[in-house]
mmCIF file of C-alpha atoms in Angstrom:
data_model
loop_
_atom_site.group_PDB
_atom_site.id
_atom_site.type_symbol
_atom_site.label_atom_id
_atom_site.label_comp_id
_atom_site.label_asym_id
_atom_site.label_seq_id
_atom_site.Cartn_x
_atom_site.Cartn_y
_atom_site.Cartn_z
ATOM 1 C CA MET A 1 53.417 58.588 92.335
ATOM 2 C CA GLU A 2 54.950 62.449 91.918
ATOM 3 C CA ILE A 3 56.819 61.916 95.615
ATOM 4 C CA LEU A 4 58.071 58.264 94.807
ATOM 5 C CA PHE A 5 59.878 59.478 92.357
ATOM 6 C CA TRP A 6 61.453 62.075 94.049
ATOM 7 C CA ILE A 7 62.644 59.465 96.588
ATOM 8 C CA ALA A 8 63.818 57.427 94.090
ATOM 9 C CA LEU A 9 66.057 60.146 92.618
ATOM 10 C CA PHE A 10 67.255 60.293 95.784
ATOM 11 C CA ILE A 11 68.551 57.013 96.249
ATOM 12 C CA ILE A 12 70.051 57.029 92.971
ATOM 13 C CA PHE A 13 72.261 60.508 92.979
ATOM 14 C CA TYR A 14 73.144 59.635 96.642
ATOM 15 C CA SER A 15 74.240 56.900 95.639
ATOM 16 C CA TYR A 16 76.425 57.607 92.748
ATOM 17 C CA LEU A 17 76.655 60.860 93.400
ATOM 18 C CA GLY A 18 76.012 62.793 97.130
ATOM 19 C CA TYR A 19 77.246 60.254 98.768
ATOM 20 C CA GLY A 20 80.507 61.088 97.629
ATOM 21 C CA ILE A 21 79.970 64.594 98.193
ATOM 22 C CA LEU A 22 78.418 64.211 101.556
ATOM 23 C CA LEU A 23 81.656 62.453 102.037
ATOM 24 C CA PHE A 24 83.958 65.308 100.937
ATOM 25 C CA LEU A 25 82.339 67.214 103.116
ATOM 26 C CA ILE A 26 83.179 65.518 106.578
ATOM 27 C CA VAL A 27 86.365 65.023 105.116
ATOM 28 C CA LYS A 28 86.880 69.129 104.943
ATOM 29 C CA LEU A 29 85.114 70.021 108.370
ATOM 30 C CA ARG A 30 87.086 67.609 109.833
ATOM 31 C CA ARG A 31 90.405 68.872 108.677
ATOM 32 C CA LEU A 32 89.230 72.730 109.345
ATOM 33 C CA PHE A 33 88.051 71.631 112.524
ATOM 34 C CA GLY A 34 91.828 69.490 113.119
ATOM 35 C CA LEU A 35 90.305 66.164 113.544
ATOM 36 C CA LYS A 36 92.377 63.991 110.441
ATOM 37 C CA LYS A 37 94.777 62.428 113.580
ATOM 38 C CA LYS A 38 97.064 60.707 111.624
ATOM 39 C CA PHE A 39 99.211 57.764 113.921
ATOM 40 C CA THR A 40 102.826 58.802 113.951
ATOM 41 C CA GLY A 41 103.979 56.401 117.016
ATOM 42 C CA ASN A 42 106.339 53.143 116.523
ATOM 43 C CA GLN A 43 107.821 54.506 113.520
ATOM 44 C CA ASP A 44 111.104 51.676 113.313
ATOM 45 C CA TYR A 45 108.027 48.935 112.319
ATOM 46 C CA GLU A 46 109.719 46.599 109.699
ATOM 47 C CA PRO A 47 107.676 43.296 110.026
ATOM 48 C CA GLU A 48 108.827 40.092 107.838
ATOM 49 C CA VAL A 49 105.245 40.265 105.656
ATOM 50 C CA THR A 50 104.028 37.521 103.441
ATOM 51 C CA LEU A 51 103.772 37.343 99.275
ATOM 52 C CA PHE A 52 100.060 35.476 99.544
ATOM 53 C CA VAL A 53 99.089 34.885 95.958
ATOM 54 C CA ALA A 54 96.688 32.138 95.211
ATOM 55 C CA ALA A 55 96.697 30.879 91.452
ATOM 56 C CA TYR A 56 94.685 28.770 88.440
ATOM 57 C CA ASN A 57 96.996 28.301 85.322
ATOM 58 C CA GLU A 58 99.030 31.080 85.548
ATOM 59 C CA LYS A 59 101.830 30.292 83.366
ATOM 60 C CA ASP A 60 101.539 33.287 81.490
ATOM 61 C CA TYR A 61 101.757 35.196 84.695
ATOM 62 C CA VAL A 62 104.403 33.241 86.596
ATOM 63 C CA ASP A 63 108.336 34.781 85.107
ATOM 64 C CA GLU A 64 106.529 38.216 85.058
ATOM 65 C CA LYS A 65 104.567 38.377 88.294
ATOM 66 C CA VAL A 66 107.419 36.869 89.735
ATOM 67 C CA LYS A 67 110.379 38.784 88.945
ATOM 68 C CA ASN A 68 108.288 41.557 90.643
ATOM 69 C CA SER A 69 107.825 40.182 93.417
ATOM 70 C CA PHE A 70 111.440 40.680 94.061
ATOM 71 C CA SER A 71 112.022 43.598 92.739
ATOM 72 C CA LEU A 72 109.725 45.424 95.420
ATOM 73 C CA ASN A 73 111.524 47.833 97.779
ATOM 74 C CA TYR A 74 110.996 45.502 101.299
ATOM 75 C CA PRO A 75 114.268 43.973 103.365
ATOM 76 C CA LYS A 76 114.168 40.944 100.948
ATOM 77 C CA GLU A 77 114.698 38.668 104.074
ATOM 78 C CA LYS A 78 111.967 40.249 105.466
ATOM 79 C CA VAL A 79 109.586 38.595 102.902
ATOM 80 C CA LYS A 80 108.125 35.342 102.329
ATOM 81 C CA HIS A 81 107.353 34.167 98.989
ATOM 82 C CA VAL A 82 103.839 31.824 98.790
ATOM 83 C CA TRP A 83 102.174 31.023 96.127
ATOM 84 C CA VAL A 84 98.478 28.449 96.533
ATOM 85 C CA THR A 85 98.271 26.449 93.456
ATOM 86 C CA ASP A 86 95.020 24.906 93.329
ATOM 87 C CA GLY A 87 93.649 22.781 90.155
ATOM 88 C CA SER A 88 96.199 23.524 87.787
ATOM 89 C CA ASP A 89 96.698 21.788 85.396
ATOM 90 C CA ASP A 90 98.776 23.678 83.332
ATOM 91 C CA GLY A 91 102.753 23.996 84.520
ATOM 92 C CA THR A 92 101.740 26.461 86.756
ATOM 93 C CA PRO A 93 103.014 24.804 90.386
ATOM 94 C CA ASP A 94 106.720 23.172 88.555
ATOM 95 C CA LEU A 95 107.373 26.144 86.906
ATOM 96 C CA LEU A 96 107.121 28.006 90.039
ATOM 97 C CA ARG A 97 109.786 25.698 91.552
ATOM 98 C CA THR A 98 112.592 26.072 89.082
ATOM 99 C CA TYR A 99 112.518 29.552 91.930
ATOM 100 C CA GLU A 100 114.924 29.473 94.395
ATOM 101 C CA GLY A 101 113.247 31.170 97.896
ATOM 102 C CA VAL A 102 109.202 30.772 96.508
ATOM 103 C CA GLU A 103 107.198 28.516 98.500
ATOM 104 C CA VAL A 104 104.709 26.000 95.898
ATOM 105 C CA TYR A 105 102.006 24.525 97.797
ATOM 106 C CA HIS A 106 100.012 22.650 94.888
ATOM 107 C CA GLU A 107 96.409 20.858 95.423
ATOM 108 C CA ASN A 108 95.361 18.438 92.574
ATOM 109 C CA ALA A 109 91.931 18.883 93.275
ATOM 110 C CA ARG A 110 90.227 22.930 92.872
ATOM 111 C CA GLY A 111 88.281 24.475 95.276
ATOM 112 C CA GLY A 112 88.515 28.201 93.775
ATOM 113 C CA LYS A 113 90.557 30.601 94.919
ATOM 114 C CA ILE A 114 89.158 30.545 98.713
ATOM 115 C CA GLY A 115 88.983 27.049 99.245
ATOM 116 C CA ALA A 116 93.032 27.465 98.675
ATOM 117 C CA MET A 117 93.102 31.125 101.111
ATOM 118 C CA ASN A 118 91.806 28.992 103.192
ATOM 119 C CA ARG A 119 94.348 26.252 102.693
ATOM 120 C CA GLY A 120 97.269 27.950 102.402
ATOM 121 C CA MET A 121 96.860 30.348 105.513
ATOM 122 C CA GLN A 122 98.259 27.183 107.152
ATOM 123 C CA PHE A 123 101.866 27.799 105.669
ATOM 124 C CA VAL A 124 101.920 31.966 106.933
ATOM 125 C CA LYS A 125 103.726 32.992 109.615
ATOM 126 C CA THR A 126 104.644 36.218 109.262
ATOM 127 C CA PRO A 127 102.734 38.961 111.349
ATOM 128 C CA ILE A 128 101.227 41.110 107.760
ATOM 129 C CA VAL A 129 100.399 39.066 105.171
ATOM 130 C CA ILE A 130 99.817 40.940 101.642
ATOM 131 C CA PHE A 131 97.444 38.708 99.135
ATOM 132 C CA SER A 132 98.074 39.608 95.680
ATOM 133 C CA ASP A 133 96.766 38.211 92.354
ATOM 134 C CA GLY A 134 98.672 36.346 90.007
ATOM 135 C CA ASN A 135 97.594 38.754 86.589
ATOM 136 C CA THR A 136 98.557 41.287 88.406
ATOM 137 C CA ASN A 137 102.296 43.350 88.916
ATOM 138 C CA LEU A 138 102.743 45.659 91.749
ATOM 139 C CA GLY A 139 103.713 48.874 92.921
ATOM 140 C CA GLU A 140 107.571 48.572 93.586
ATOM 141 C CA ASP A 141 107.107 50.514 96.995
ATOM 142 C CA SER A 142 104.360 49.054 98.050
ATOM 143 C CA ILE A 143 105.098 46.823 100.450
ATOM 144 C CA GLN A 144 106.688 49.743 102.928
ATOM 145 C CA GLU A 145 103.610 51.619 101.371
ATOM 146 C CA ILE A 146 100.809 48.974 102.883
ATOM 147 C CA VAL A 147 102.941 48.115 106.307
ATOM 148 C CA ASN A 148 103.720 52.159 106.667
ATOM 149 C CA LEU A 149 99.490 52.000 108.206
ATOM 150 C CA PHE A 150 100.282 48.513 109.698
ATOM 151 C CA LYS A 151 101.977 51.282 112.741
ATOM 152 C CA ASP A 152 98.547 51.928 113.743
ATOM 153 C CA PRO A 153 97.680 49.387 116.187
ATOM 154 C CA LYS A 154 93.975 50.260 115.018
ATOM 155 C CA VAL A 155 94.791 49.072 111.502
ATOM 156 C CA GLY A 156 93.559 45.637 110.680
ATOM 157 C CA CYS A 157 93.647 46.119 107.035
ATOM 158 C CA VAL A 158 94.633 48.426 104.258
ATOM 159 C CA SER A 159 93.860 47.982 101.181
ATOM 160 C CA GLY A 160 95.836 48.426 98.111
ATOM 161 C CA GLU A 161 94.287 50.137 94.650
ATOM 162 C CA LYS A 162 93.852 48.489 92.149
ATOM 163 C CA ARG A 163 94.841 50.931 88.082
ATOM 164 C CA ILE A 164 93.932 49.728 85.215
ATOM 165 C CA TYR A 165 96.808 50.190 82.286
ATOM 166 C CA GLN A 166 95.344 52.780 79.810
ATOM 167 C CA LYS A 167 95.764 53.763 75.637
ATOM 168 C CA ASN A 168 95.375 56.164 73.882
ATOM 169 C CA ALA A 169 92.614 55.284 72.672
ATOM 170 C CA ASP A 170 90.515 52.235 74.662
ATOM 171 C CA ALA A 171 87.810 50.419 74.460
ATOM 172 C CA ALA A 172 84.016 51.064 76.361
ATOM 173 C CA ALA A 173 85.813 48.601 78.891
ATOM 174 C CA GLY A 174 88.914 50.317 79.406
ATOM 175 C CA ALA A 175 88.001 53.508 79.275
ATOM 176 C CA GLY A 176 84.726 53.000 81.252
ATOM 177 C CA GLU A 177 86.967 50.628 84.006
ATOM 178 C CA GLY A 178 89.564 53.521 84.236
ATOM 179 C CA LEU A 179 87.727 55.765 85.478
ATOM 180 C CA TYR A 180 85.830 54.136 87.635
ATOM 181 C CA TRP A 181 88.188 52.843 89.002
ATOM 182 C CA LYS A 182 89.643 56.603 89.505
ATOM 183 C CA TYR A 183 86.424 57.430 91.282
ATOM 184 C CA GLU A 184 86.175 54.913 93.744
ATOM 185 C CA SER A 185 90.017 55.392 94.768
ATOM 186 C CA THR A 186 88.957 58.818 95.341
ATOM 187 C CA LEU A 187 86.238 58.141 97.647
ATOM 188 C CA LYS A 188 88.327 55.150 99.592
ATOM 189 C CA LYS A 189 90.051 58.037 100.137
ATOM 190 C CA TRP A 190 88.166 59.706 101.825
ATOM 191 C CA ASP A 191 85.793 56.797 103.568
ATOM 192 C CA ALA A 192 89.888 55.843 104.453
ATOM 193 C CA GLU A 193 89.737 59.484 106.340
ATOM 194 C CA TRP A 194 87.246 59.874 107.630
ATOM 195 C CA TYR A 195 86.554 56.269 109.532
ATOM 196 C CA SER A 196 87.357 52.643 107.230
ATOM 197 C CA VAL A 197 87.364 51.716 103.524
ATOM 198 C CA VAL A 198 83.993 49.233 102.853
ATOM 199 C CA GLY A 199 85.973 46.977 101.885
ATOM 200 C CA ALA A 200 89.910 46.057 99.990
ATOM 201 C CA ALA A 201 90.631 45.349 96.549
ATOM 202 C CA GLY A 202 92.057 41.922 96.204
ATOM 203 C CA GLU A 203 94.010 42.368 93.562
ATOM 204 C CA LEU A 204 96.606 44.067 96.317
ATOM 205 C CA PHE A 205 95.222 43.721 100.195
ATOM 206 C CA ALA A 206 96.944 42.915 103.697
ATOM 207 C CA ILE A 207 96.116 42.223 107.302
ATOM 208 C CA ARG A 208 97.146 40.579 110.583
ATOM 209 C CA THR A 209 97.539 37.144 110.014
ATOM 210 C CA GLU A 210 96.395 37.058 113.634
ATOM 211 C CA LEU A 211 93.005 38.468 112.450
ATOM 212 C CA TRP A 212 93.160 35.521 109.920
ATOM 213 C CA GLN A 213 89.223 34.299 109.581
ATOM 214 C CA GLU A 214 88.348 31.587 107.470
ATOM 215 C CA VAL A 215 86.063 32.067 104.443
ATOM 216 C CA GLU A 216 83.386 30.154 104.265
ATOM 217 C CA LYS A 217 84.097 27.601 101.419
ATOM 218 C CA ASP A 218 81.070 28.890 98.370
ATOM 219 C CA THR A 219 82.164 32.204 99.019
ATOM 220 C CA LEU A 220 83.020 34.189 96.071
ATOM 221 C CA LEU A 221 83.891 37.833 97.040
ATOM 222 C CA ASP A 222 86.930 36.903 99.189
ATOM 223 C CA ASP A 223 88.141 40.341 99.258
ATOM 224 C CA PHE A 224 85.492 42.332 100.553
ATOM 225 C CA ILE A 225 84.744 39.447 103.094
ATOM 226 C CA ILE A 226 87.844 39.207 104.536
ATOM 227 C CA SER A 227 88.062 42.952 104.941
ATOM 228 C CA LEU A 228 85.390 44.192 106.505
ATOM 229 C CA ARG A 229 84.814 40.647 109.014
ATOM 230 C CA VAL A 230 88.519 42.635 110.152
ATOM 231 C CA ALA A 231 86.589 46.850 110.144
ATOM 232 C CA MET A 232 84.175 44.198 112.002
ATOM 233 C CA SER A 233 86.054 42.732 114.660
ATOM 234 C CA GLY A 234 87.001 46.848 115.742
ATOM 235 C CA TYR A 235 89.744 47.256 113.358
ATOM 236 C CA THR A 236 89.928 49.167 111.210
ATOM 237 C CA ILE A 237 90.558 49.145 106.541
ATOM 238 C CA GLN A 238 93.026 51.770 105.875
ATOM 239 C CA TYR A 239 93.860 52.540 101.688
ATOM 240 C CA ASN A 240 96.491 54.171 100.739
ATOM 241 C CA PRO A 241 97.251 54.038 96.488
ATOM 242 C CA ASN A 242 100.783 53.983 96.576
ATOM 243 C CA ALA A 243 99.865 50.479 96.920
ATOM 244 C CA TYR A 244 99.002 49.824 93.729
ATOM 245 C CA ALA A 245 98.255 47.111 91.173
ATOM 246 C CA ILE A 246 98.150 47.404 88.120
ATOM 247 C CA GLU A 247 96.515 45.202 85.208
ATOM 248 C CA THR A 248 95.299 45.230 82.125
ATOM 249 C CA ALA A 249 91.002 46.610 81.597
ATOM 250 C CA SER A 250 88.938 43.508 80.415
ATOM 251 C CA ALA A 251 89.400 43.004 76.534
ATOM 252 C CA ASN A 252 85.776 44.350 75.649
ATOM 253 C CA VAL A 253 82.655 44.719 77.492
ATOM 254 C CA LYS A 254 82.126 40.725 76.686
ATOM 255 C CA GLU A 255 84.151 40.387 79.695
ATOM 256 C CA GLU A 256 83.787 42.933 82.158
ATOM 257 C CA LEU A 257 79.744 42.106 82.022
ATOM 258 C CA LYS A 258 80.682 38.787 82.723
ATOM 259 C CA ARG A 259 83.019 39.779 85.264
ATOM 260 C CA LYS A 260 81.257 42.281 86.717
ATOM 261 C CA VAL A 261 78.048 40.035 87.383
ATOM 262 C CA ARG A 262 80.475 37.142 88.987
ATOM 263 C CA ILE A 263 81.285 40.917 91.180
ATOM 264 C CA SER A 264 77.480 41.467 91.386
ATOM 265 C CA ALA A 265 76.500 37.924 92.506
ATOM 266 C CA GLY A 266 78.771 37.835 95.368
ATOM 267 C CA GLY A 267 77.606 41.510 96.170
ATOM 268 C CA ILE A 268 74.407 40.059 97.064
ATOM 269 C CA GLN A 269 75.996 37.424 99.091
ATOM 270 C CA SER A 270 77.656 39.124 100.868
ATOM 271 C CA VAL A 271 74.908 41.483 101.566
ATOM 272 C CA VAL A 272 73.410 39.320 102.762
ATOM 273 C CA ARG A 273 76.151 37.486 104.485
ATOM 274 C CA LEU A 274 76.936 40.464 106.740
ATOM 275 C CA SER A 275 74.405 41.031 107.622
ATOM 276 C CA PRO A 276 74.589 42.334 111.163
ATOM 277 C CA LEU A 277 76.636 45.094 109.855
ATOM 278 C CA LEU A 278 73.564 47.184 108.977
ATOM 279 C CA ASN A 279 73.049 47.575 112.510
ATOM 280 C CA PRO A 280 73.814 51.605 112.850
ATOM 281 C CA PHE A 281 73.733 51.048 116.933
ATOM 282 C CA LYS A 282 76.533 47.896 116.379
ATOM 283 C CA TYR A 283 78.446 48.968 114.405
ATOM 284 C CA GLY A 284 77.819 52.858 113.627
ATOM 285 C CA THR A 285 79.929 54.899 110.798
ATOM 286 C CA LEU A 286 80.885 52.000 109.487
ATOM 287 C CA SER A 287 77.927 50.988 108.755
ATOM 288 C CA PHE A 288 76.287 54.327 107.304
ATOM 289 C CA GLN A 289 79.385 53.948 105.113
ATOM 290 C CA TYR A 290 78.539 50.196 104.581
ATOM 291 C CA ILE A 291 74.897 50.664 103.279
ATOM 292 C CA SER A 292 76.600 54.495 101.170
ATOM 293 C CA HIS A 293 79.100 52.927 99.689
ATOM 294 C CA ARG A 294 77.852 49.107 98.536
ATOM 295 C CA VAL A 295 74.286 48.461 100.162
ATOM 296 C CA LEU A 296 72.635 50.337 97.963
ATOM 297 C CA ARG A 297 74.581 50.001 94.415
ATOM 298 C CA TRP A 298 74.432 46.226 95.290
ATOM 299 C CA THR A 299 70.345 46.332 96.178
ATOM 300 C CA LEU A 300 67.864 49.418 95.738
ATOM 301 C CA THR A 301 69.193 51.887 93.721
ATOM 302 C CA PRO A 302 69.048 49.127 90.145
ATOM 303 C CA LEU A 303 65.369 48.811 90.892
ATOM 304 C CA LEU A 304 65.291 51.516 91.391
ATOM 305 C CA LEU A 305 66.559 52.250 87.888
ATOM 306 C CA LEU A 306 64.409 50.395 86.080
ATOM 307 C CA PHE A 307 61.766 52.240 87.576
ATOM 308 C CA ILE A 308 62.087 55.411 87.160
ATOM 309 C CA LEU A 309 62.499 56.469 83.528
ATOM 310 C CA PRO A 310 58.365 55.543 83.370
ATOM 311 C CA MET A 311 57.777 56.665 85.877
ATOM 312 C CA ASN A 312 59.927 59.922 85.317
ATOM 313 C CA PHE A 313 57.598 59.923 81.583
ATOM 314 C CA ALA A 314 54.242 59.354 83.178
ATOM 315 C CA LEU A 315 54.682 62.834 84.819
ATOM 316 C CA ALA A 316 55.870 64.685 82.372
ATOM 317 C CA TYR A 317 53.125 63.403 79.940
ATOM 318 C CA ASN A 318 50.652 65.180 82.659
ATOM 319 C CA SER A 319 52.357 67.863 82.729
ATOM 320 C CA GLY A 320 51.830 68.226 78.426
ATOM 321 C CA MET A 321 55.761 67.450 77.860
ATOM 322 C CA ASN A 322 56.427 71.422 79.168
ATOM 323 C CA PRO A 323 59.583 71.599 78.028
ATOM 324 C CA GLU A 324 59.854 74.066 80.415
ATOM 325 C CA ASN A 325 58.361 71.120 83.454
ATOM 326 C CA ILE A 326 61.049 69.956 85.220
ATOM 327 C CA TYR A 327 59.849 66.454 85.145
ATOM 328 C CA THR A 328 60.132 67.003 81.043
ATOM 329 C CA LEU A 329 63.451 68.468 81.079
ATOM 330 C CA LEU A 330 64.731 65.313 83.401
ATOM 331 C CA PHE A 331 62.808 63.188 81.614
ATOM 332 C CA TYR A 332 64.803 64.233 78.455
ATOM 333 C CA GLY A 333 67.734 63.795 79.724
ATOM 334 C CA GLN A 334 67.356 60.121 81.242
ATOM 335 C CA VAL A 335 66.986 59.816 77.142
ATOM 336 C CA ALA A 336 69.498 61.658 75.877
ATOM 337 C CA PHE A 337 71.577 59.192 78.880
ATOM 338 C CA TYR A 338 70.405 55.646 77.727
ATOM 339 C CA SER A 339 70.607 56.813 73.696
ATOM 340 C CA ALA A 340 74.424 57.993 74.751
ATOM 341 C CA ALA A 341 74.554 54.295 76.045
ATOM 342 C CA LEU A 342 73.300 52.776 73.198
ATOM 343 C CA ILE A 343 75.565 54.335 70.436
ATOM 344 C CA GLY A 344 77.840 53.340 73.720
ATOM 345 C CA TRP A 345 77.093 49.735 71.751
ATOM 346 C CA PHE A 346 76.904 50.631 68.737
ATOM 347 C CA LEU A 347 79.957 52.277 68.430
ATOM 348 C CA GLU A 348 82.177 49.762 70.594
ATOM 349 C CA ASN A 349 80.937 46.637 68.002
ATOM 350 C CA ARG A 350 81.972 48.258 65.155
ATOM 351 C CA ARG A 351 85.618 49.213 67.906
ATOM 352 C CA ILE A 352 85.053 52.416 66.779
ATOM 353 C CA LYS A 353 86.444 54.384 70.214
ATOM 354 C CA ILE A 354 85.350 57.735 71.595
ATOM 355 C CA LYS A 355 85.373 57.826 75.189
ATOM 356 C CA ALA A 356 83.303 60.208 75.969
ATOM 357 C CA LEU A 357 80.499 57.653 74.958
ATOM 358 C CA PHE A 358 81.417 54.807 76.319
ATOM 359 C CA VAL A 359 81.056 55.565 80.370
ATOM 360 C CA PRO A 360 77.257 55.841 79.732
ATOM 361 C CA TYR A 361 76.998 52.483 78.142
ATOM 362 C CA TYR A 362 80.098 51.419 81.129
ATOM 363 C CA PHE A 363 77.433 52.651 84.193
ATOM 364 C CA PHE A 364 74.448 50.774 82.399
ATOM 365 C CA ILE A 365 76.583 47.425 82.291
ATOM 366 C CA MET A 366 77.630 47.696 85.682
ATOM 367 C CA ASN A 367 73.648 47.777 86.306
ATOM 368 C CA LEU A 368 72.308 44.895 84.182
ATOM 369 C CA SER A 369 74.957 42.765 86.506
ATOM 370 C CA VAL A 370 73.720 42.932 88.956
ATOM 371 C CA TYR A 371 70.374 42.487 88.000
ATOM 372 C CA LEU A 372 71.545 39.761 86.135
ATOM 373 C CA GLY A 373 73.830 38.707 89.428
ATOM 374 C CA PHE A 374 70.511 38.416 91.397
ATOM 375 C CA ARG A 375 69.506 36.103 89.480
ATOM 376 C CA ARG A 376 72.412 33.605 89.555
ATOM 377 C CA TYR A 377 72.457 33.604 92.813
ATOM 378 C CA MET A 378 68.773 33.807 93.306
ATOM 379 C CA LYS A 379 69.894 30.149 90.690
ATOM 380 C CA GLY A 380 73.110 29.110 93.287
ATOM 381 C CA ASN A 381 75.300 28.782 89.977
ATOM 382 C CA GLN A 382 77.813 30.656 90.880
ATOM 383 C CA SER A 383 80.725 28.614 91.578
ATOM 384 C CA VAL A 384 83.427 29.553 93.262
ATOM 385 C CA LYS A 385 85.622 27.626 90.277
ATOM 386 C CA TRP A 386 85.555 31.188 88.488
ATOM 387 C CA GLU A 387 86.830 31.995 84.871
ATOM 388 C CA ARG A 388 89.204 34.710 84.602
ATOM 389 C CA ALA A 389 87.762 37.228 81.879
ATOM 390 C CA LYS A 390 90.419 37.955 79.026
ATOM 391 C CA ARG A 391 92.532 40.976 79.448
ATOM 392 C CA GLY A 392 92.579 43.778 76.333
#
């Protein structure tokens, strides 16, 4: 049991912190030995791009989104604005048609976001297509920052950064989600510097239009599948945090859990659908990054978290619960962590906001969502017609 415990503990640590430490060391060593290469050719590359938004009942966001899109710092004549509305019945298509320069392709039947993307790509004629959500605003230099990375012909996909509006006293969803994305942003920067990012953020990412592959209509994580298939075809996914999409956090943990369960179900589906990427003999560094950064978090690690607490208790109990014993210290540490999560839940329900306690609560919610997402995936009842989580 001791061997199993330490193996489980190592995998859990590696999934959430160890891989980040390893990435940091790899990046530092590459810089030290001058292995960091920056592409400097084709500096005048400034192609036409298409801003592509797949929308469903986005009427409340249309005005702000369109104004934001037209205000971005890139030659106006080189930006095409394409909105594909899918089943919207709140007047979104009619409102969009009132804006000059916006192409609107509406279909009454609702097939989900991926259905809209598959249908809408036939209208994209530019070499670069930039996907963005209707309820997010983009940083003013986002298009230029994305295009800059496409100057390297080896880059097939560029991911922007997802940012969360921060409030002085966020609820658990905002505090946890904001911290999580800051950490993820750091990992993505290091992943990209080493070789490739492992999946793009759907709020803002771009691909070379010629690399588009129609995606299965039941796909849950369209951004993840699209971007990794680009990487599997021999290109890299790069990351530029200066290109960003910003949105509000989920209104509360219940709404955030709903969103995370959908993502987790999609994560399991993606691991199955991208199974060839688990072969490091074929995909090398990309496979290692994919397994370390994504697969473990969506599969093995949450399962081990379920067993490591009782295993730890058994080992601590066998040692007589001696406070100087490592197993006892680790057990009390786990109890303290989950107690903090429980207090975070208690305070969230009473709208008392202490960020330090919301972080372990958010971590617990993240892993709970994997169990619920796996169950939903196995039952096959996760629709591609997602209901957006309410925002704060």
